Short mmCIF file of C-alpha atoms in Angstrom, two decimals:
data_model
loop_
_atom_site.label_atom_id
_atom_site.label_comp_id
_atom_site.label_asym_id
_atom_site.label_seq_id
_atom_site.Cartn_x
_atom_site.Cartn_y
_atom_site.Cartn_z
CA UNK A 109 0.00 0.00 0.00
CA UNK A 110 1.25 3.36 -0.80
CA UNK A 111 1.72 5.74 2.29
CA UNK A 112 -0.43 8.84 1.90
CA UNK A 113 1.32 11.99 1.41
CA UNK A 114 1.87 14.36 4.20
CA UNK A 115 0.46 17.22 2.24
CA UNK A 116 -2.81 15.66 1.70
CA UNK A 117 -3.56 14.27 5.28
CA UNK A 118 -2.70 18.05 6.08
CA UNK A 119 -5.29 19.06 3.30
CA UNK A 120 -7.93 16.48 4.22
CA UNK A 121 -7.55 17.45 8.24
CA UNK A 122 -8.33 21.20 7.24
CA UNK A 123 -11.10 20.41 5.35
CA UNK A 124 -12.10 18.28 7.94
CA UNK A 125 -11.96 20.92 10.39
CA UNK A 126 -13.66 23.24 8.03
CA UNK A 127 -16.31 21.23 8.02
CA UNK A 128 -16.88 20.88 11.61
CA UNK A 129 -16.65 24.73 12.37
CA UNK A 130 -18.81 25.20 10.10
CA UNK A 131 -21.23 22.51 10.83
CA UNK A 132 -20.90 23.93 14.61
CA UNK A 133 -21.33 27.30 13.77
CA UNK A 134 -24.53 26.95 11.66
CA UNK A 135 -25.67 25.05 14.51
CA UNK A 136 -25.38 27.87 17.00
CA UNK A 137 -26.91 30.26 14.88
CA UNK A 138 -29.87 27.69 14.10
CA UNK A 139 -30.00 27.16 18.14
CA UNK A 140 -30.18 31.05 19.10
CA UNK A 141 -32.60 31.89 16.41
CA UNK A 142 -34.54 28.50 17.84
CA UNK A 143 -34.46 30.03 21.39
CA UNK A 144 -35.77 33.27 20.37
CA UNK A 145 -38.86 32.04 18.60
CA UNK A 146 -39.52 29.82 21.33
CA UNK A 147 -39.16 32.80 24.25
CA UNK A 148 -41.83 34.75 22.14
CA UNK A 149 -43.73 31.51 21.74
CA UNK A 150 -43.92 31.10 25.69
CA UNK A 151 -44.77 35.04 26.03
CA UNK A 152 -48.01 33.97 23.22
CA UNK A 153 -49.08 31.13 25.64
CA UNK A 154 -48.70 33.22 28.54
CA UNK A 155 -50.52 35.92 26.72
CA UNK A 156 -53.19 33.56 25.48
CA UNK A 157 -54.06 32.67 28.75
CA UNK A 158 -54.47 35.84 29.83
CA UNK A 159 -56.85 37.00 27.46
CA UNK A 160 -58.79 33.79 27.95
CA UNK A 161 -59.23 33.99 31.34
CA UNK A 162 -60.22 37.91 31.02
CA UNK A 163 -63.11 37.43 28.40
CA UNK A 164 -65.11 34.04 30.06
CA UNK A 165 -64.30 36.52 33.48
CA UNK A 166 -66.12 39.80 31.63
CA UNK A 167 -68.88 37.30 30.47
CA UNK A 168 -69.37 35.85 33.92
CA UNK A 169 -69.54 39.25 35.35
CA UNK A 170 -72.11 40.65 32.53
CA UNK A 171 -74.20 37.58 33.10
CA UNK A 172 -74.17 37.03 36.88
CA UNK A 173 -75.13 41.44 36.54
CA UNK A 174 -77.97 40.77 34.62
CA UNK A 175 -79.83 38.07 36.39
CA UNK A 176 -79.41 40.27 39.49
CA UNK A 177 -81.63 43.03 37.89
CA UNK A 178 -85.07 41.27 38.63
CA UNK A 179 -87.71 42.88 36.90
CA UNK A 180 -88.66 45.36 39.29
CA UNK A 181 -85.09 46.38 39.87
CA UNK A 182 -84.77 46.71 35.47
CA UNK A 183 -88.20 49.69 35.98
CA UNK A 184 -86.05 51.40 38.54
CA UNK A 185 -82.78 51.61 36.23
CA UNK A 186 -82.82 53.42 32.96
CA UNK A 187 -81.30 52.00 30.11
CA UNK A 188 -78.59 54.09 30.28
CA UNK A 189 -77.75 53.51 34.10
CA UNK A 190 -78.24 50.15 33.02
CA UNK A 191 -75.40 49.75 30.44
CA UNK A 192 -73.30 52.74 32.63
CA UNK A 193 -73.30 49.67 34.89
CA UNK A 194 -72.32 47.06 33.07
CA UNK A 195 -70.12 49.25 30.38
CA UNK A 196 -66.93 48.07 32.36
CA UNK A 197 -67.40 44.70 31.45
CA UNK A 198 -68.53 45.00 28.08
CA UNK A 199 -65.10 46.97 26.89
CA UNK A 200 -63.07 44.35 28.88
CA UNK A 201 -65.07 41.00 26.84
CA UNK A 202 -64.44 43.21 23.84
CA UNK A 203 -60.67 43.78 24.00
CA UNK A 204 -59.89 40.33 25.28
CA UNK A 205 -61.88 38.68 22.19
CA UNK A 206 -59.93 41.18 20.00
CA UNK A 207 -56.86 40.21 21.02
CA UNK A 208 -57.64 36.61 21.36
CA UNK A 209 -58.98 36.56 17.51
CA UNK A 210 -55.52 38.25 16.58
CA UNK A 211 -53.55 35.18 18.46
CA UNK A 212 -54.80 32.67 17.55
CA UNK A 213 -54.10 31.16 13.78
CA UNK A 214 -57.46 29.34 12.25
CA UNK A 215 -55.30 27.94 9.60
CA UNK A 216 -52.19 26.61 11.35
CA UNK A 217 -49.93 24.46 9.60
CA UNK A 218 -50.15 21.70 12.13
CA UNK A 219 -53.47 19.88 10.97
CA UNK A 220 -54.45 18.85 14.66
CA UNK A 221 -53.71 22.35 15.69
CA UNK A 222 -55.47 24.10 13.08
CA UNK A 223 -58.86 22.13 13.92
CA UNK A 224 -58.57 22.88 17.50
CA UNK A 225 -58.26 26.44 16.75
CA UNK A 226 -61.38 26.75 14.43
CA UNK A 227 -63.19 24.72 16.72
CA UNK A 228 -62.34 27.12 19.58
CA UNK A 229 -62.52 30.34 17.59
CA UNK A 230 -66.19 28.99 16.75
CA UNK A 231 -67.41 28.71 20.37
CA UNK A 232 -65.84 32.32 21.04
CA UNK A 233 -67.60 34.13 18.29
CA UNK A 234 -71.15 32.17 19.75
CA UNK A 235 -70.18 33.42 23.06
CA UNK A 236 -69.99 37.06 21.39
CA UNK A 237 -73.09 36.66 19.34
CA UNK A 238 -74.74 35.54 22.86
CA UNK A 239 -73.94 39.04 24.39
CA UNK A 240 -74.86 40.91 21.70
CA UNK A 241 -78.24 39.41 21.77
CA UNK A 242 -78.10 39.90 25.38
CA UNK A 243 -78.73 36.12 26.10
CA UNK A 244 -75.79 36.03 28.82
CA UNK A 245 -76.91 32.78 30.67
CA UNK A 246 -76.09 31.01 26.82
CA UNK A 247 -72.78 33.14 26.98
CA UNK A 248 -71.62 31.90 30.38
CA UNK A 249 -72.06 28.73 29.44
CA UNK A 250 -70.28 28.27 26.18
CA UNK A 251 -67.48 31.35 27.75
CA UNK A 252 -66.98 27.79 30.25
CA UNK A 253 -66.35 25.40 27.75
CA UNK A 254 -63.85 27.93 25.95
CA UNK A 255 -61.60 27.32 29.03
CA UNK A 256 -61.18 23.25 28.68
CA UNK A 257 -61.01 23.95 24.22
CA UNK A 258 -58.00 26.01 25.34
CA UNK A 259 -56.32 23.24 27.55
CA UNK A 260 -55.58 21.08 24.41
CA UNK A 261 -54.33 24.05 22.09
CA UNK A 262 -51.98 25.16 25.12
CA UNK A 263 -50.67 22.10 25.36
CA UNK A 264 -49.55 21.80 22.02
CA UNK A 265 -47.91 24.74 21.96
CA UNK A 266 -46.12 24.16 24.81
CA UNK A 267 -44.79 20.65 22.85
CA UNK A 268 -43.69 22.90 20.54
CA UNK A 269 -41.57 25.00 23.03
CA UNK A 270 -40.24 21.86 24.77
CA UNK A 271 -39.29 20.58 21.28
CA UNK A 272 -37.61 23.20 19.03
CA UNK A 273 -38.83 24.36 16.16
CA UNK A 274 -39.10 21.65 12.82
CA UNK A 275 -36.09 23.59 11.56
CA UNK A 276 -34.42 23.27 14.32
CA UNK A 277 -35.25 19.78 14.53
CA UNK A 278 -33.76 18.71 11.68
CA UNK A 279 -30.62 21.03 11.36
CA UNK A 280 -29.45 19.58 14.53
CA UNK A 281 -29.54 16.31 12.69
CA UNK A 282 -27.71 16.91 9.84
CA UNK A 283 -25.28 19.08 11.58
CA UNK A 284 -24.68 15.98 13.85
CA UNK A 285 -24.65 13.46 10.44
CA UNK A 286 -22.04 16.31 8.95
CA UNK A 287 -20.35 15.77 11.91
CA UNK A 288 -20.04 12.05 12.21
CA UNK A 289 -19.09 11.82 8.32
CA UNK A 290 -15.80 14.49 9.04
CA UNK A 291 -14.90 12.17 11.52
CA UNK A 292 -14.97 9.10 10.52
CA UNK A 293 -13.01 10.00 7.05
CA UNK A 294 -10.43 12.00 8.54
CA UNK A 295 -9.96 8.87 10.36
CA UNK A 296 -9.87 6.66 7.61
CA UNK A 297 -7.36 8.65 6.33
CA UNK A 298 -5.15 8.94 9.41
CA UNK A 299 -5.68 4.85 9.85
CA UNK A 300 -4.77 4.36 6.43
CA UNK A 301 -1.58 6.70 6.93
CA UNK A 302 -0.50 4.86 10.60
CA UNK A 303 -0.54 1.42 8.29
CA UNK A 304 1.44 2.71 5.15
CA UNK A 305 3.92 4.03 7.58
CA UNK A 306 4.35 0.75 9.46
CA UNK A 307 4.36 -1.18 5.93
CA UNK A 308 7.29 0.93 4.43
CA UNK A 309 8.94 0.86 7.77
CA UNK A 310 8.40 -3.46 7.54
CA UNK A 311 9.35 -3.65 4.17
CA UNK A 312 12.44 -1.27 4.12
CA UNK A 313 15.79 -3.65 4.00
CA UNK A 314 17.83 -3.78 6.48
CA UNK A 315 21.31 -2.05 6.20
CA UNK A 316 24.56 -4.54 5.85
CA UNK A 317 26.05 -4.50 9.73
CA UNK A 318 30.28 -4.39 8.78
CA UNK A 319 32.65 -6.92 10.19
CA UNK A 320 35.10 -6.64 12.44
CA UNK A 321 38.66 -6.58 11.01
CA UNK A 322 40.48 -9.99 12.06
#
């Protein structure tokens, strides 16, 4: 076997190394930008949940307001003291549906995902239609069953935190595959060097010893 020239094991361990930085390096950028989405995707949930548990408290309020105004009590109140009262709640139901209709994504690309969110969005616009039709006993009721069609959408998106973006995902696999193929030819290549040393060293003859002068 012929030994394998210095220059090119020095060229094949630089290329090598190349390789690895650069796998390395990709994979830190892939990893911070990863980490970032995921920070804003934990401030979402966090957000979500907030605005959830605003809007079915607004509706509870607005209905809990109006079965307290018996009859008699509704000829004492005038429509405006009436909806003075219960104005409060109205703007807070309003904002949190807002931004609850701006989170969340009725066509998201995860197919499990996407029907929980229609199926959810659904319910919330019923709850809204309820109010505006001043039929708030309806509106608690659904606003109640928006709070366990949350649980499974929250969930998922906390798998995704947990689990890195797709991208992320699969970089980190072929970064580690990049990786694992530098290796194991640069050592190929210094195996195949250590044995075409030792061959030339076995083969090479061995010098005439002189003899002694007698």
């Amino acid at each position: 076997m012929e030994q394998v020239p210095a220059q090119a094991l020095v060229a094949i361990g630089a290329i090598s190394a190349a390789i690895i930085a650069g796998a390395f390096s990709y994979l830190n950028l892939v990893i911070s930008k990863d980490q970032k989405i995921s920070e804003f995707r934990q401030v979402w949930i966090d957000a979500l949940r907030e605005d959830i548990s605003q809007f079915v408290s607004a509706i509870s309020f607005l209905s809990n307001a109006n079965s307290m105004l018996d009859e008699e009590a509704r000829k004492t109140l005038s429509w405006h003291e009436h909806a003075k009262a219960m104005e409060p709640s109205f703007e807070k139901a309003s904002r949190a549906y807002t931004m609850i209709m701006l989170r969340v994504n009725p066509d998201d690309k995860n197919k499990n995902l996407k029907e929980l969110n229609r199926d959810f969005l659904a319910t919330l616009s019923t709850v809204r239609q309820h109010v505006r039709e001043d039929k708030y006993d309806e509106a608690r009721e659904l606003a109640d069953q928006l709070e366990i069609k949350a649980r499974p959408i929250l969930k998922l998106e906390w798998d995704r935190v947990k689990d890195g973006e797709p991208v992320f995902r699969t970089t980190r696999y072929i970064a580690a595959s990049i990786l694992i193929v530098a290796l194991a030819v640069g050592g190929l290549f210094l195996m195949s060097s250590l044995f075409s040393t030792q061959g030339v060293t076995a083969n090479k003859p061995e010098q005439p010893t002189a003899k002694g002068a007698g």
